Amino acid sequence: MGIFDKLKNSKREMDNKINEVEILSKKNCETAITYAKSFDKEFDYSKNSIDDLEEILDYYSKDMAESQPTENQIWSMAVIFGSYLGEVMLKNGLSEKGYIWGKDSASDIPLLIKGDGNYVTPNDKAYKRLVNGDVDSVISFYDFVMKE
């Protein structure tokens, strides 16, 4: 196998990883939409749904002291709701700016990446919102990222 074959295979593997992340993110969005319905909220990928997302994360954040979830459970919720946050951002302008779903090689956490090396971490933001409370608002995060 020559160097060009290795490069082609490497590119193919990277494309497959990105595709897997995108598919997983969309499945997580479906789960977030189901959870939202249990709160009588409708996640429709609009900016307005970020307010509803904030309310749901606020509920779970306040409930954590009583329910005492494990770190894995917190991350699972963060990835579900962070995936929805990321999809809203993509659908409302970030994809037009060149962002796509990808993974950070160090942590394996899905994030939005751009060809120039910039990235946005909606799953990390959802995690911080759950753990730190309203000081880590997803509304202000969304507004800040979307203005750039």
GROMACS .gro file of C-alpha atoms in nm:
model
  148
    1MET     CA    1   0.000   0.000   0.000
    2GLY     CA    2   0.143   0.334  -0.108
    3ILE     CA    3   0.126   0.670   0.066
    4PHE     CA    4  -0.168   0.784  -0.149
    5ASP     CA    5  -0.366   0.474  -0.056
    6LYS     CA    6  -0.298   0.544   0.312
    7LEU     CA    7  -0.415   0.904   0.269
    8LYS     CA    8  -0.733   0.791   0.093
    9ASN     CA    9  -0.803   0.537   0.368
   10SER     CA   10  -0.734   0.798   0.637
   11LYS     CA   11  -0.976   1.044   0.471
   12ARG     CA   12  -1.239   0.769   0.437
   13GLU     CA   13  -1.203   0.678   0.806
   14MET     CA   14  -1.238   1.045   0.902
   15ASP     CA   15  -1.550   1.084   0.685
   16ASN     CA   16  -1.699   0.771   0.844
   17LYS     CA   17  -1.629   0.907   1.196
   18ILE     CA   18  -1.794   1.239   1.112
   19ASN     CA   19  -2.092   1.057   0.964
   20GLU     CA   20  -2.122   0.841   1.276
   21VAL     CA   21  -2.115   1.152   1.497
   22GLU     CA   22  -2.381   1.321   1.288
   23ILE     CA   23  -2.606   1.012   1.297
   24LEU     CA   24  -2.562   0.979   1.674
   25SER     CA   25  -2.633   1.349   1.723
   26LYS     CA   26  -2.956   1.322   1.527
   27LYS     CA   27  -3.064   1.020   1.736
   28ASN     CA   28  -2.986   1.218   2.051
   29CYS     CA   29  -3.201   1.501   1.917
   30GLU     CA   30  -3.494   1.262   1.880
   31THR     CA   31  -3.447   1.163   2.244
   32ALA     CA   32  -3.432   1.530   2.349
   33ILE     CA   33  -3.754   1.598   2.156
   34THR     CA   34  -3.922   1.309   2.341
   35TYR     CA   35  -3.804   1.444   2.677
   36ALA     CA   36  -3.927   1.792   2.582
   37LYS     CA   37  -4.275   1.653   2.513
   38SER     CA   38  -4.285   1.515   2.868
   39PHE     CA   39  -4.238   1.877   2.981
   40ASP     CA   40  -4.513   1.995   2.742
   41LYS     CA   41  -4.247   2.167   2.532
   42GLU     CA   42  -4.203   2.143   2.157
   43PHE     CA   43  -3.850   2.129   2.025
   44ASP     CA   44  -3.876   2.252   1.667
   45TYR     CA   45  -3.511   2.353   1.606
   46SER     CA   46  -3.596   2.723   1.633
   47LYS     CA   47  -3.414   2.983   1.840
   48ASN     CA   48  -3.726   3.003   2.059
   49SER     CA   49  -3.684   2.638   2.156
   50ILE     CA   50  -3.357   2.732   2.329
   51ASP     CA   51  -3.567   2.901   2.599
   52ASP     CA   52  -3.753   2.573   2.650
   53LEU     CA   53  -3.423   2.385   2.658
   54GLU     CA   54  -3.299   2.623   2.928
   55GLU     CA   55  -3.611   2.552   3.137
   56ILE     CA   56  -3.566   2.176   3.106
   57LEU     CA   57  -3.197   2.193   3.195
   58ASP     CA   58  -3.287   2.416   3.490
   59TYR     CA   59  -3.529   2.150   3.616
   60TYR     CA   60  -3.267   1.875   3.590
   61SER     CA   61  -2.998   2.097   3.742
   62LYS     CA   62  -3.212   2.169   4.048
   63ASP     CA   63  -3.312   1.802   4.075
   64MET     CA   64  -2.953   1.678   4.085
   65ALA     CA   65  -2.905   1.742   4.456
   66GLU     CA   66  -3.195   1.513   4.537
   67SER     CA   67  -3.156   1.249   4.267
   68GLN     CA   68  -2.774   1.236   4.289
   69PRO     CA   69  -2.704   1.107   3.937
   70THR     CA   70  -2.371   0.947   3.854
   71GLU     CA   71  -2.119   1.132   3.639
   72ASN     CA   72  -2.210   0.902   3.348
   73GLN     CA   73  -2.578   0.985   3.387
   74ILE     CA   74  -2.503   1.357   3.387
   75TRP     CA   75  -2.292   1.322   3.072
   76SER     CA   76  -2.564   1.117   2.904
   77MET     CA   77  -2.815   1.395   2.964
   78ALA     CA   78  -2.562   1.656   2.854
   79VAL     CA   79  -2.496   1.477   2.526
   80ILE     CA   80  -2.868   1.435   2.456
   81PHE     CA   81  -2.952   1.799   2.518
   82GLY     CA   82  -2.620   1.927   2.386
   83SER     CA   83  -2.684   1.746   2.060
   84TYR     CA   84  -3.016   1.925   2.030
   85LEU     CA   85  -2.848   2.259   2.108
   86GLY     CA   86  -2.585   2.188   1.842
   87GLU     CA   87  -2.844   2.093   1.581
   88VAL     CA   88  -3.037   2.415   1.646
   89MET     CA   89  -2.715   2.609   1.599
   90LEU     CA   90  -2.635   2.426   1.276
   91LYS     CA   91  -2.985   2.474   1.135
   92ASN     CA   92  -2.988   2.844   1.225
   93GLY     CA   93  -2.661   2.949   1.068
   94LEU     CA   94  -2.355   2.754   1.178
   95SER     CA   95  -2.373   2.502   0.894
   96GLU     CA   96  -2.370   2.795   0.650
   97LYS     CA   97  -2.049   2.908   0.820
   98GLY     CA   98  -1.892   2.566   0.759
   99TYR     CA   99  -1.950   2.391   1.092
  100ILE     CA  100  -2.022   2.018   1.101
  101TRP     CA  101  -2.042   1.751   1.370
  102GLY     CA  102  -1.708   1.596   1.459
  103LYS     CA  103  -1.520   1.461   1.759
  104ASP     CA  104  -1.242   1.589   1.973
  105SER     CA  105  -0.973   1.324   1.947
  106ALA     CA  106  -0.864   1.381   2.307
  107SER     CA  107  -1.200   1.338   2.479
  108ASP     CA  108  -1.414   1.169   2.213
  109ILE     CA  109  -1.696   1.415   2.288
  110PRO     CA  110  -1.899   1.532   1.986
  111LEU     CA  111  -1.857   1.897   1.895
  112LEU     CA  112  -1.915   2.133   1.606
  113ILE     CA  113  -1.597   2.186   1.406
  114LYS     CA  114  -1.501   2.409   1.119
  115GLY     CA  115  -1.229   2.355   0.861
  116ASP     CA  116  -1.022   2.644   0.998
  117GLY     CA  117  -0.986   2.475   1.337
  118ASN     CA  118  -1.259   2.668   1.519
  119TYR     CA  119  -1.500   2.462   1.722
  120VAL     CA  120  -1.809   2.497   1.941
  121THR     CA  121  -1.888   2.260   2.227
  122PRO     CA  122  -2.266   2.241   2.284
  123ASN     CA  123  -2.239   1.914   2.480
  124ASP     CA  124  -1.988   2.067   2.720
  125LYS     CA  125  -2.218   2.367   2.761
  126ALA     CA  126  -2.516   2.145   2.841
  127TYR     CA  127  -2.300   1.961   3.097
  128LYS     CA  128  -2.193   2.288   3.259
  129ARG     CA  129  -2.554   2.405   3.267
  130LEU     CA  130  -2.657   2.089   3.449
  131VAL     CA  131  -2.371   2.102   3.698
  132ASN     CA  132  -2.326   2.477   3.755
  133GLY     CA  133  -2.685   2.595   3.726
  134ASP     CA  134  -2.812   2.909   3.560
  135VAL     CA  135  -2.473   3.084   3.560
  136ASP     CA  136  -2.401   2.866   3.256
  137SER     CA  137  -2.711   2.957   3.055
  138VAL     CA  138  -2.751   2.787   2.718
  139ILE     CA  139  -2.942   3.096   2.601
  140SER     CA  140  -2.643   3.328   2.643
  141PHE     CA  141  -2.415   3.060   2.491
  142TYR     CA  142  -2.640   3.031   2.187
  143ASP     CA  143  -2.664   3.409   2.146
  144PHE     CA  144  -2.288   3.455   2.176
  145VAL     CA  145  -2.194   3.180   1.932
  146MET     CA  146  -2.455   3.277   1.675
  147LYS     CA  147  -2.335   3.641   1.667
  148GLU     CA  148  -1.986   3.542   1.553
   0.00000   0.00000   0.00000
